[in-house]
Short mmCIF file of C-alpha atoms and ligand atoms in Angstrom, two decimals:
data_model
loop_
_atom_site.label_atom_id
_atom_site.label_comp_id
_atom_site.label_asym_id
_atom_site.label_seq_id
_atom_site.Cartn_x
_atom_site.Cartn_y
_atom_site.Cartn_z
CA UNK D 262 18.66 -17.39 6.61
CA UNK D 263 17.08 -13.96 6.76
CA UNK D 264 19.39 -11.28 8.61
CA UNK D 265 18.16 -7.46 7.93
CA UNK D 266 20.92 -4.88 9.57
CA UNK D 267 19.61 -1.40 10.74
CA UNK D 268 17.07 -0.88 7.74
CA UNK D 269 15.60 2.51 7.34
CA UNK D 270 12.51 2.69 4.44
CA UNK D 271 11.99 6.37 4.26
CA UNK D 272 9.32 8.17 2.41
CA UNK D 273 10.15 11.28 1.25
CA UNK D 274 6.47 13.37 0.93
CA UNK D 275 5.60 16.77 0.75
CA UNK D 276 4.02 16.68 3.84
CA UNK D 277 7.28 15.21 5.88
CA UNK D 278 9.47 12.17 5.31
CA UNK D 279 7.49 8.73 6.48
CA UNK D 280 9.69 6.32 8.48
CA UNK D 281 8.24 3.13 7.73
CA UNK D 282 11.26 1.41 8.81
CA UNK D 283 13.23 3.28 11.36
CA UNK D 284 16.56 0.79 11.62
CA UNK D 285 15.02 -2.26 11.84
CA UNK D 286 17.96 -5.31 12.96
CA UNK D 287 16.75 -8.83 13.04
CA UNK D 288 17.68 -12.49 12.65
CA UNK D 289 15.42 -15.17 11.62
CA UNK D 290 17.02 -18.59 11.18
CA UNK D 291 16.28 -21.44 8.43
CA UNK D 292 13.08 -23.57 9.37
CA UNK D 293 11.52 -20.99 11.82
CA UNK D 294 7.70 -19.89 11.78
CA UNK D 295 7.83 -16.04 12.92
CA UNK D 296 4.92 -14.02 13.24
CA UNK D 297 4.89 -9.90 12.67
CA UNK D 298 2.70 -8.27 15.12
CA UNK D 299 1.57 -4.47 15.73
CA UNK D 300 -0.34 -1.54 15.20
CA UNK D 301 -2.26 -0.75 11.88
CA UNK D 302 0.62 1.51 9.93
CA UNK D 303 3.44 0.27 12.54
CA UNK D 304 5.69 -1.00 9.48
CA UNK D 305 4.47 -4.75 8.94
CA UNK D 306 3.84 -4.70 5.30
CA UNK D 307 7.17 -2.81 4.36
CA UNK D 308 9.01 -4.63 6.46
CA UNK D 309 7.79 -7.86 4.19
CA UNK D 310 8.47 -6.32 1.22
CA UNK D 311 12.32 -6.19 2.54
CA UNK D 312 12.49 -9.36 3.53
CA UNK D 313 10.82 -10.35 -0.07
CA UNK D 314 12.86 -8.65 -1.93
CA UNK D 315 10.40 -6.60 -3.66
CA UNK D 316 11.89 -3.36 -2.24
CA UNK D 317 14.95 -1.91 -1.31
CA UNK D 318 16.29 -0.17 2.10
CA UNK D 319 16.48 3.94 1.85
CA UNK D 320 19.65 2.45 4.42
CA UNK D 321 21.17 -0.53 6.06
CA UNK D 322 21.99 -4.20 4.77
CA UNK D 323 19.23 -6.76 3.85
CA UNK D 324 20.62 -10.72 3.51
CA UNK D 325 19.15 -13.71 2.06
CA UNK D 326 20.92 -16.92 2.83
CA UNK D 327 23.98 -14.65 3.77
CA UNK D 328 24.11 -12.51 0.16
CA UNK D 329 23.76 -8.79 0.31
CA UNK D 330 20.92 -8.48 -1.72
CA UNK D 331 21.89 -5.14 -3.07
CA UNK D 332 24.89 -6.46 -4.97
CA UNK D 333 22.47 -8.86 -6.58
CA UNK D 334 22.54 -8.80 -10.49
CA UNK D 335 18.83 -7.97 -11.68
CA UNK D 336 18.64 -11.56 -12.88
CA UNK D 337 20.00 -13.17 -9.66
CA UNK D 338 17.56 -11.37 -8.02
CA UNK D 339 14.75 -12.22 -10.49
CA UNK D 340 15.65 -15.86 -9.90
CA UNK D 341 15.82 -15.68 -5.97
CA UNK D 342 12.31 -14.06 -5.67
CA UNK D 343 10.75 -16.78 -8.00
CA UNK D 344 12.95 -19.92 -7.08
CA UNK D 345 13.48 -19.32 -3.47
CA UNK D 346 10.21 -16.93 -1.73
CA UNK D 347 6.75 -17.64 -1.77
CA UNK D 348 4.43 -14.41 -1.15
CA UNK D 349 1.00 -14.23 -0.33
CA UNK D 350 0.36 -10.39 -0.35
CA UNK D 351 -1.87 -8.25 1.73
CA UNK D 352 -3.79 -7.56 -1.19
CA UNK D 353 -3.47 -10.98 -3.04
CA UNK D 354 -2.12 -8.95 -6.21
CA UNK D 355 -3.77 -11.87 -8.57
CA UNK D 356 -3.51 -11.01 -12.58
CA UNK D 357 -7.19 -9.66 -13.31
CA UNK D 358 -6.84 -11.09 -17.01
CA UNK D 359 -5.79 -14.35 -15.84
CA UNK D 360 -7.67 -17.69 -14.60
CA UNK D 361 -7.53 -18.85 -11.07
CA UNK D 362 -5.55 -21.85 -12.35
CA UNK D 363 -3.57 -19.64 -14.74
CA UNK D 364 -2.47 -17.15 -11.83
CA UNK D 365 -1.10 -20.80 -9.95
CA UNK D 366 0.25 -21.75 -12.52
CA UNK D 367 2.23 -18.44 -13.42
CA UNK D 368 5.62 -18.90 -11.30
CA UNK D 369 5.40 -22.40 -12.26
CA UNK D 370 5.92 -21.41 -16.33
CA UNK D 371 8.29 -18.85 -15.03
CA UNK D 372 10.17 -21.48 -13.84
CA UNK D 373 10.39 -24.34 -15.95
CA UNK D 374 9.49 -21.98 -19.02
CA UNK D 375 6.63 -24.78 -20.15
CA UNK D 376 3.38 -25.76 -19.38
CA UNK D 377 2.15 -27.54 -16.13
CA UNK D 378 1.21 -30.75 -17.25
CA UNK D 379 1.90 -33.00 -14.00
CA UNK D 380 -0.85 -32.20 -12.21
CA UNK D 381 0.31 -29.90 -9.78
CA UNK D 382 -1.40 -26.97 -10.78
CA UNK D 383 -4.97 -28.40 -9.60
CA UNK D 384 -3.78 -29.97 -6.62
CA UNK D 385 -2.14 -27.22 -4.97
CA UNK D 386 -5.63 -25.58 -5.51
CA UNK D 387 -7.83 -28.53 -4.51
CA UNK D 388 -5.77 -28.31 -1.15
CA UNK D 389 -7.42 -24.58 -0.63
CA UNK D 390 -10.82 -25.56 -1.71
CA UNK D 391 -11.00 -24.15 -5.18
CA UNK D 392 -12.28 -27.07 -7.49
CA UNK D 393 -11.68 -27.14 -10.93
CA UNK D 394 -15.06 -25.35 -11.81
CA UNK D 395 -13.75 -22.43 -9.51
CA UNK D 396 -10.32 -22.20 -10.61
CA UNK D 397 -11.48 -21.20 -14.24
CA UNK D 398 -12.79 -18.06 -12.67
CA UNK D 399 -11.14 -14.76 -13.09
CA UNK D 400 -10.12 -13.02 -9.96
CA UNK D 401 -13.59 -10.27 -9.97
CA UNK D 402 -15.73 -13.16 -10.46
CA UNK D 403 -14.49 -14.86 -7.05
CA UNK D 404 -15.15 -14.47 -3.52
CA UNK D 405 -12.65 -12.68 -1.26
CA UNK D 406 -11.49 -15.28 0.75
CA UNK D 407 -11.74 -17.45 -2.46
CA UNK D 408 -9.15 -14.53 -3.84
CA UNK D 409 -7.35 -15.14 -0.78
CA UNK D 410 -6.76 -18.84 -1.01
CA UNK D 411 -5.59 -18.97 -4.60
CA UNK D 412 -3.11 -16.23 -3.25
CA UNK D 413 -1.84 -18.72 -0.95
CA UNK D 414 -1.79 -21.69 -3.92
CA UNK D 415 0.40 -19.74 -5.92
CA UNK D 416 2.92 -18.72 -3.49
CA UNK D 417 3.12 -22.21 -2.81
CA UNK D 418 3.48 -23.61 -6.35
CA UNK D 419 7.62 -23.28 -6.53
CA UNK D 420 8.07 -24.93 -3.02
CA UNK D 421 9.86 -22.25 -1.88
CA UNK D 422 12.37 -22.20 1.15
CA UNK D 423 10.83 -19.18 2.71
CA UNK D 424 6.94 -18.04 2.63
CA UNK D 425 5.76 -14.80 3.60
CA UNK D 426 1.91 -14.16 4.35
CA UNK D 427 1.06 -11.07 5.25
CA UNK D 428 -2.66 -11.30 7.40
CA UNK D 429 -3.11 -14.73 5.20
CA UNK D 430 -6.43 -15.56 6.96
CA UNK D 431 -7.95 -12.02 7.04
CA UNK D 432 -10.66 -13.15 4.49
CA UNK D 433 -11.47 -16.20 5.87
CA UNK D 434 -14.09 -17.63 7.72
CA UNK D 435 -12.27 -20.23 11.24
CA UNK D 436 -12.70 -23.40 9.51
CA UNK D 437 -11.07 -22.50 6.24
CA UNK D 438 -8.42 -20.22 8.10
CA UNK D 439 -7.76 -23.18 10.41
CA UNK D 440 -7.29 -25.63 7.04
CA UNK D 441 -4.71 -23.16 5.56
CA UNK D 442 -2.62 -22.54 9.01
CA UNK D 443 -2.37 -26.31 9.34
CA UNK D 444 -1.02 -26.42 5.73
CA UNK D 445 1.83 -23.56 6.35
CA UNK D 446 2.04 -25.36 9.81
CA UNK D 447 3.03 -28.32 7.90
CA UNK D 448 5.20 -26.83 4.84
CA UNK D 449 6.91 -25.78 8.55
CA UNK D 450 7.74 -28.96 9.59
CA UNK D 451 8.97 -29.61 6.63
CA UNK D 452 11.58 -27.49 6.77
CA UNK D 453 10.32 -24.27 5.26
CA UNK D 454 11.16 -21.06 6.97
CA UNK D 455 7.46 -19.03 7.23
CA UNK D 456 7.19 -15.26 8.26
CA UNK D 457 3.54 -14.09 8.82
CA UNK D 458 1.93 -10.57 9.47
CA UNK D 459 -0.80 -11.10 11.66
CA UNK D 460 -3.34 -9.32 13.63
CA UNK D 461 -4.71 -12.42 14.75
CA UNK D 462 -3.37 -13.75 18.45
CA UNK D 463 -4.99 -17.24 17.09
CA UNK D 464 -3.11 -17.21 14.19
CA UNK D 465 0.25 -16.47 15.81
CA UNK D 466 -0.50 -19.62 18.03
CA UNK D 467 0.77 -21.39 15.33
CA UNK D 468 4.48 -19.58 15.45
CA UNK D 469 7.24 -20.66 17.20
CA UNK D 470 8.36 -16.75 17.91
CA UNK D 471 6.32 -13.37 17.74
CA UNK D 472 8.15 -9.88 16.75
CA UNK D 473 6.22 -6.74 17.87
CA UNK D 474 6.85 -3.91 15.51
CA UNK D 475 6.11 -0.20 16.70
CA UNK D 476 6.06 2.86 14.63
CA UNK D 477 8.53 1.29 12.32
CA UNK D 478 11.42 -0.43 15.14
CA UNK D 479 10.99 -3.52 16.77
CA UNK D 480 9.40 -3.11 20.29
CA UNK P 274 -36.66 -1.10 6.02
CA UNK P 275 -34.87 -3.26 3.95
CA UNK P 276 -36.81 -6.74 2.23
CA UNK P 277 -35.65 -9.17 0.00
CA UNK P 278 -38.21 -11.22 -1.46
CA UNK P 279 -36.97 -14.82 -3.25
CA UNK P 280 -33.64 -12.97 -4.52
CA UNK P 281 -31.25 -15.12 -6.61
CA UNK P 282 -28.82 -14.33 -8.50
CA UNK P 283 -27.15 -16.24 -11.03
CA UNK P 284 -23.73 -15.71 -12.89
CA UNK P 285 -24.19 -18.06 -16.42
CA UNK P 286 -20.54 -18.89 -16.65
CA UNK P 287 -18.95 -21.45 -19.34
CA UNK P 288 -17.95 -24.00 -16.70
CA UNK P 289 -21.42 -23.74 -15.41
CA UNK P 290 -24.05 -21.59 -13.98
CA UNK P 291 -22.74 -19.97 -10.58
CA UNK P 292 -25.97 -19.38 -7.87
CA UNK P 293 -24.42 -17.04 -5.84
CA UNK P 294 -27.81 -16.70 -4.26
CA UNK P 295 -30.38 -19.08 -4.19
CA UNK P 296 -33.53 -17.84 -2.87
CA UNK P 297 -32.48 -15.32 -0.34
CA UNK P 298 -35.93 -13.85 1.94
CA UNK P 299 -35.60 -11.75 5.00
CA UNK P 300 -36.28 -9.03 6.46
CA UNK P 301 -34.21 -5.93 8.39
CA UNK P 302 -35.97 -3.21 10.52
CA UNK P 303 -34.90 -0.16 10.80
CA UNK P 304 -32.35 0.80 13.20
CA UNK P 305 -31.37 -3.33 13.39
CA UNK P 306 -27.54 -3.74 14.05
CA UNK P 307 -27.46 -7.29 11.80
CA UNK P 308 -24.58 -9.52 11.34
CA UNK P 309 -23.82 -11.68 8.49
CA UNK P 310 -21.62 -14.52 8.86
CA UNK P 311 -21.09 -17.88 6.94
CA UNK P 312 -18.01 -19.79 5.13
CA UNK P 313 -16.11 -18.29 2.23
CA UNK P 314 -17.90 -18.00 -0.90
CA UNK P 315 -21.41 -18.31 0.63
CA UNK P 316 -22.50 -15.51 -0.72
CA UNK P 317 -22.20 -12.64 1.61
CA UNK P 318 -20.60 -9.90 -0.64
CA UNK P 319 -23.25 -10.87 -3.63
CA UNK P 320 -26.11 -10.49 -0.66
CA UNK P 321 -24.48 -7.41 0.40
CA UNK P 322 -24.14 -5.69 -3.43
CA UNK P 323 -27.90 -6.30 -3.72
CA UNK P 324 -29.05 -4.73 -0.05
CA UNK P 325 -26.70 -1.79 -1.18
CA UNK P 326 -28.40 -1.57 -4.60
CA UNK P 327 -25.08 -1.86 -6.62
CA UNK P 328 -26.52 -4.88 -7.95
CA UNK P 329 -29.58 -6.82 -9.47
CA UNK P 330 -31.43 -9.78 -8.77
CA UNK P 331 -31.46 -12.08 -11.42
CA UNK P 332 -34.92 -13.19 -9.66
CA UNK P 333 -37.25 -11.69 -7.09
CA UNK P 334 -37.56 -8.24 -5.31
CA UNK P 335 -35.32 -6.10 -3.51
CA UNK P 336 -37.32 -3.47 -1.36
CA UNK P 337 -35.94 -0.16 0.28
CA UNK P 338 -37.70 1.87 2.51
CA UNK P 339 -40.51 0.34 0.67
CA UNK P 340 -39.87 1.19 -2.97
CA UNK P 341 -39.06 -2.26 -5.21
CA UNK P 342 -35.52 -0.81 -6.65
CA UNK P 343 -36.06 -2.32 -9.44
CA UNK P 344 -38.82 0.06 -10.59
CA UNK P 345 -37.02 3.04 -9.78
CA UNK P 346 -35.21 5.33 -12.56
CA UNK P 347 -31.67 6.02 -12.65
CA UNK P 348 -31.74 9.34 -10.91
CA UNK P 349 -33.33 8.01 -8.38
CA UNK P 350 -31.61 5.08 -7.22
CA UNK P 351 -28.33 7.29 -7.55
CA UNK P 352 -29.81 9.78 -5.10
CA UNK P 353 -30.96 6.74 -3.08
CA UNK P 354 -27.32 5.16 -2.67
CA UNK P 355 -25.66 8.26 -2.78
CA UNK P 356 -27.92 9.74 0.15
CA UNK P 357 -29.19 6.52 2.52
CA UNK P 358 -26.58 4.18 1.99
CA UNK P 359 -22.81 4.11 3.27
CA UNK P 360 -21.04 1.33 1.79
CA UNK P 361 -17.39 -0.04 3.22
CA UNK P 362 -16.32 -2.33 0.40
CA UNK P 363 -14.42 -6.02 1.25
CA UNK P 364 -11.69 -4.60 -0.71
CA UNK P 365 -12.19 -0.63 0.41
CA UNK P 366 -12.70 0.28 -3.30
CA UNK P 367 -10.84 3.55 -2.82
CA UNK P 368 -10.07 5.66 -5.73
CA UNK P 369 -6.29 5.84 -6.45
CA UNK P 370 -5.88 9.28 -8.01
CA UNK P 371 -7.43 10.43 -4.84
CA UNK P 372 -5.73 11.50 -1.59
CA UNK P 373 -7.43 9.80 1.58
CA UNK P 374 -8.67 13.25 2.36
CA UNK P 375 -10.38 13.82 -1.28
CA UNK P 376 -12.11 10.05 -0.97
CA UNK P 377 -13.62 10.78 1.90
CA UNK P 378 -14.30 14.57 0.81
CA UNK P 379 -16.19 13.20 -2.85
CA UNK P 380 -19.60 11.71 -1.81
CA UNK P 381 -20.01 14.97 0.38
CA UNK P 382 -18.93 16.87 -3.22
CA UNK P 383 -21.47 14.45 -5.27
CA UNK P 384 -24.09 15.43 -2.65
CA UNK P 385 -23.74 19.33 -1.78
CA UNK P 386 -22.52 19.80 -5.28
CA UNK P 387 -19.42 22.52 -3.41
CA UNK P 388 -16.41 21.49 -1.98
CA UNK P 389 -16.13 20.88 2.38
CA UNK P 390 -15.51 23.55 4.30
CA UNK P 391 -17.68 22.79 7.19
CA UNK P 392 -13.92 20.46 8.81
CA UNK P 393 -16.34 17.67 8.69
CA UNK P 394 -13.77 15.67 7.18
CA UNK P 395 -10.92 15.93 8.91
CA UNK P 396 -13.37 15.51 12.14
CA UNK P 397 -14.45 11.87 10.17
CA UNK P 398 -10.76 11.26 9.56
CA UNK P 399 -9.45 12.15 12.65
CA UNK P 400 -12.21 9.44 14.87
CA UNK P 401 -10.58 6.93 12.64
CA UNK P 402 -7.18 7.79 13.11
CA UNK P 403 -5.99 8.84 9.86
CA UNK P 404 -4.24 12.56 10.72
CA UNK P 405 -4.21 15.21 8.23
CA UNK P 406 -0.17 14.53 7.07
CA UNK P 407 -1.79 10.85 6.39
CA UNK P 408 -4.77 12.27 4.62
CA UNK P 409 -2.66 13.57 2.15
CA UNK P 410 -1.40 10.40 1.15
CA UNK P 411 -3.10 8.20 -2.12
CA UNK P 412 -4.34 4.65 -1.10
CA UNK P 413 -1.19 3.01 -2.18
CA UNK P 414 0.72 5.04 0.43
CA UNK P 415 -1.08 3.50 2.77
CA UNK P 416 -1.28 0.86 4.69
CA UNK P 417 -3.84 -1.87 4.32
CA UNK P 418 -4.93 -0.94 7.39
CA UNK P 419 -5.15 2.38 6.93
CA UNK P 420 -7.11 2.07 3.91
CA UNK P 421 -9.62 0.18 5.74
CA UNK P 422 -10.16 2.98 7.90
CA UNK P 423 -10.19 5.87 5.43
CA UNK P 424 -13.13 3.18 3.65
CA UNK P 425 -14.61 4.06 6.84
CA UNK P 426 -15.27 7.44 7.13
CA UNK P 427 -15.75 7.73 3.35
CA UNK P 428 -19.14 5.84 4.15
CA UNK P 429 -19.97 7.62 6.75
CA UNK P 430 -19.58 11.39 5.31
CA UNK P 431 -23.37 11.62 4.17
CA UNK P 432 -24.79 10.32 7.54
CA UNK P 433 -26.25 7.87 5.91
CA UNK P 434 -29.67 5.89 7.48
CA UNK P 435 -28.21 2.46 5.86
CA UNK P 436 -24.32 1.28 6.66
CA UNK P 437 -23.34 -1.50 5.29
CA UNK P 438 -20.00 -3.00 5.88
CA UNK P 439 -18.02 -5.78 4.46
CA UNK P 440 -15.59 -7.15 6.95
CA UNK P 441 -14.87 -3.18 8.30
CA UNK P 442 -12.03 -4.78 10.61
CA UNK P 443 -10.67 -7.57 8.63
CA UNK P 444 -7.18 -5.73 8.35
CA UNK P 445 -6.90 -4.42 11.42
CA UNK P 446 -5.17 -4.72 14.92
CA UNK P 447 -7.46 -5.52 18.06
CA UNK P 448 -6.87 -2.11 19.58
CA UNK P 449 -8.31 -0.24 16.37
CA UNK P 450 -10.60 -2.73 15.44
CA UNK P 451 -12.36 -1.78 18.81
CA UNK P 452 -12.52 1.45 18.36
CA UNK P 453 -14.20 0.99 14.64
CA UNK P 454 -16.64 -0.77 16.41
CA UNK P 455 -17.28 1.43 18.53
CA UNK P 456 -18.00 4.17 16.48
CA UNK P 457 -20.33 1.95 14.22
CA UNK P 458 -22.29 0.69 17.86
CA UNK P 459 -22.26 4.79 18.49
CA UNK P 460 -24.01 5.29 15.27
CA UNK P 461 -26.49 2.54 15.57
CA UNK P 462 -27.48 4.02 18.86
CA UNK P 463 -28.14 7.14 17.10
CA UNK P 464 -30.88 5.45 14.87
CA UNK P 465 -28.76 4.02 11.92
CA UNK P 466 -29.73 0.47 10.64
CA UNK P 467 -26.02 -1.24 9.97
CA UNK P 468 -25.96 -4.87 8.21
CA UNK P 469 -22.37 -6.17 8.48
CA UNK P 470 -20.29 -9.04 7.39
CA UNK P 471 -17.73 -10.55 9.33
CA UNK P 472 -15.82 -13.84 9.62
CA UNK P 473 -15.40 -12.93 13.57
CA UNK P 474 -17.27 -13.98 16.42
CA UNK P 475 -16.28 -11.10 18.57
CA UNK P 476 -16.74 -8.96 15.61
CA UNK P 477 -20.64 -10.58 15.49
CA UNK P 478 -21.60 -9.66 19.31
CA UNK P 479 -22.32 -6.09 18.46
CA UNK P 480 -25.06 -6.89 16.37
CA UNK P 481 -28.33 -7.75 17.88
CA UNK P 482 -29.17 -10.47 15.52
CA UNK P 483 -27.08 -12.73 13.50
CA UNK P 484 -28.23 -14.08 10.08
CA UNK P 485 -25.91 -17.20 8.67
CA UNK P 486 -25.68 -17.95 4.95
CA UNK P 487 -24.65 -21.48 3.36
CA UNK P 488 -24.15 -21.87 -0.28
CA UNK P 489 -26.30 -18.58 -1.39
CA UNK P 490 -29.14 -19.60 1.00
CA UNK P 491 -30.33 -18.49 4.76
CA UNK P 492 -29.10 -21.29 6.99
N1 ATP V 578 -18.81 -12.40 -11.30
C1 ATP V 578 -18.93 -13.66 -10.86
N2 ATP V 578 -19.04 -14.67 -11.75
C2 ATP V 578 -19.17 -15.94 -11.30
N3 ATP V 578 -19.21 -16.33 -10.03
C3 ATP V 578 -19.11 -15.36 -9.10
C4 ATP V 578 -18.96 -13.99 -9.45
N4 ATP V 578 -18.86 -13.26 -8.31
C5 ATP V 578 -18.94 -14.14 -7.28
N5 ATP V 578 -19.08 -15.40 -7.75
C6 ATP V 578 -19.24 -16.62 -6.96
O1 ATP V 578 -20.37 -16.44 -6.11
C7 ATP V 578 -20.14 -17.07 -4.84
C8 ATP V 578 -20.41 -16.08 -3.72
O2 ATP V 578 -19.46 -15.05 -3.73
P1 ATP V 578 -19.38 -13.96 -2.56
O3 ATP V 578 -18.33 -12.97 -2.94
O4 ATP V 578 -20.75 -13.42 -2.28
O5 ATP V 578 -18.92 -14.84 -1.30
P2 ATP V 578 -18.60 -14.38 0.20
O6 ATP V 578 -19.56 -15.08 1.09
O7 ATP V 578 -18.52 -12.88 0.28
O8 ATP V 578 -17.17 -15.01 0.45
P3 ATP V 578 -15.89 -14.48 1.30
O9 ATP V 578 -16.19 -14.75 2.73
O10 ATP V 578 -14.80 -15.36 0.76
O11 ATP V 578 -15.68 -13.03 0.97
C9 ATP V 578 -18.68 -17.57 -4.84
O12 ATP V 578 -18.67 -18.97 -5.01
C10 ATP V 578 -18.06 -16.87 -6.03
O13 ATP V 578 -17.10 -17.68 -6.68
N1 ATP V 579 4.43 4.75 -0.65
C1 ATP V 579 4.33 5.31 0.58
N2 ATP V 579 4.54 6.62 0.76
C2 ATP V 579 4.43 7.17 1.98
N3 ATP V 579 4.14 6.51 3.11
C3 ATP V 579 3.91 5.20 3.00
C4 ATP V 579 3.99 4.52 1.75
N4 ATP V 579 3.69 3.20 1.95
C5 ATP V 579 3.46 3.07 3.27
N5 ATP V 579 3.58 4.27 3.91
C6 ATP V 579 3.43 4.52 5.34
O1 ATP V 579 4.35 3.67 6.04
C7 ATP V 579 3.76 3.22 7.26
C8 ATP V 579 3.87 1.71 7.37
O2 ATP V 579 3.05 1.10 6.39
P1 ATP V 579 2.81 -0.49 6.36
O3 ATP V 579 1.98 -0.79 5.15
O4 ATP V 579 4.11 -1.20 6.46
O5 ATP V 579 1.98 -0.75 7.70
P2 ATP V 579 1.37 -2.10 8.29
O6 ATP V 579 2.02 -2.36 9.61
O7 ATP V 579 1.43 -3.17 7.26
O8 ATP V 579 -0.14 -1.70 8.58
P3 ATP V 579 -1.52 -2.53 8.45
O9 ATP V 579 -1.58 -3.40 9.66
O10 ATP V 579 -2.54 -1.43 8.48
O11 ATP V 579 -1.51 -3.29 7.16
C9 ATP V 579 2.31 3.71 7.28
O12 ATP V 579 2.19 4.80 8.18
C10 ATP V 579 2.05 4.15 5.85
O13 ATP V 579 1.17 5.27 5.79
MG1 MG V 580 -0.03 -4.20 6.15
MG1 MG V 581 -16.96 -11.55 0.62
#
């Protein structure tokens, strides 16, 4: 479902060109769990951000379910990225001005262009362990790992077909990390394709394959 | 060196009042390598923010080296934070107009009042791994790990007596994370008091003592 072809992310700085990705060629099929390993600054994070979507190759082809996703009209892409990929980021990138709930609910209005009113919203968070009380927090007024978790609710929201977490547990104490692995364990089985950045050798347990990534090429 | 007496703190939000802490009393002596572990949203951060004086107690006292912080003027507790304390934020906290190079460079600026020309840090950079073509990059062309590290010798650039870290390895690889521990063992041989939060068992074995938190109290 996910088939990059010698990518190349280069970074063109005063100081020398950066390559983040130096031709990167890889295959993941549908319903896989794959988990990124390597160094600190190997290429994990931009390599995501390919497979996401969110960036584009300086070279080489990047293909969701078998489109080129450079030919992509800006709204095709638009809807893949919110229809069909879940992302919980590095950096959890939650709206500062926003609720807990209303950063959940977000994709979800996207979407559907109204309203959650089934429910969803709050159970999606309950599942992490943010009650109700919590979820009307803003983003500075919660815990990392509490940051971290409604990351992980709201990449979840749309159902997607593919999920990428990249380090999803880093914030997180074992019992919680072990409550949300079993939950991407599960959206797994059924049927979702998940691609996770870990340092974690625990954590990658839970994958069915491990890619090593070295100074930008697969090792 | 450092004593909290009966600390709480209290956030009065709409949905209800938050007690981040709830009676927090203990005590660190100097030159103490301390670990801080409990489950997300415990209240580790909010302990941390008020050992590190970036923060006040809503109740009770908060001693340093003696002196109640509470009682002391501005200029003081500036000088105080700015000269005792190195801080390495669960979210790094780096500033983004800033190349790696000039966030580790300011507190050493702030303190000396003149710019570095002593190669101290480059030296700082270079132990964590960060050369001087990836000094010259901003936080945001970095990686998270990378950041992390840079976080790391920024606290460390005024030798400070106090370090106090906030998950220091959380985004890193094993390898690395090693050698940041290391370096903060190195320095607590060398006399420095270091009070650190971490999720990670094998993270926690460096310390000499281990203090566990459970909903904003001392377990
Ligand atoms: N500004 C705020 N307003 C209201 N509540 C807050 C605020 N900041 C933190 N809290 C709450 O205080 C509690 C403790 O937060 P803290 O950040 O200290 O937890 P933590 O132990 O560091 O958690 P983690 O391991 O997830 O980083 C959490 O329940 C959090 O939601
Ligand atoms: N905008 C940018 N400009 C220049 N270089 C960049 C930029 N973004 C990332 N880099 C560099 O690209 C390399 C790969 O970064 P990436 O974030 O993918 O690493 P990573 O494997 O996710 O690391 P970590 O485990 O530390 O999160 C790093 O050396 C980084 O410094
Ligand atoms: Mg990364
Ligand atoms: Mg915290």
């Amino acid at each position: 479902v996910i088939a990059l072809e010698d990518v190349r992310k280069i970074y063109p700085l005063l100081s020398g060109d950066v390559h983040a990705l130096d031709g990167v060629s890889l295959t993941i099929e549908k319903g896989e769990f794959v988990a990124i390993m390597g160094p600190s600054g190997s290429g994990k994070s931009t390599l995501m951000n390919q497979i996401g979507c969110l960036d584009v190759p300086t070279e080489g082809t990047v293909r969701i379910e078998g489109q080129d996703i450079g030919t992509l009209s800006d709204h095709d892409l638009t809807a893949l990225r919110r229809d069909s990929i879940g992302y919980i980021f590095q950096k959890f990138n939650l709206i500062p001005l926003l609720t807990a709930y209303e950063n959940v609910e977000y994709p979800l209005v996207l979407r559907h262009r109204k309203y959650d009113d089934s429910g969803r919203v709050q159970a999606l968070l309950d599942s992490v362990g943010i009650d109700s009380a919590l979820a009307a927090h803003r983003p500075s007024e919660l815990s990392g790992g509490q940051q971290q978790r409604v990351a992980v609710a709201r990449a979840l929201v749309n159902e997607p077909a593919i999920l990428l977490c990249d380090e999803p547990t880093g914030n997180l104490d074992s019992k919680t990390s072990r409550q949300i692995m079993e939950m991407l364990a599960d959206l797994n089985r059924q049927g979702r394709t998940v691609i996770m950045v870990t340092h974690d050798a625990a954590t990658a347990e839970y994958a069915n394959r491990t890619i090593q990534i070295q100074d930008g090429r697969i090792a």
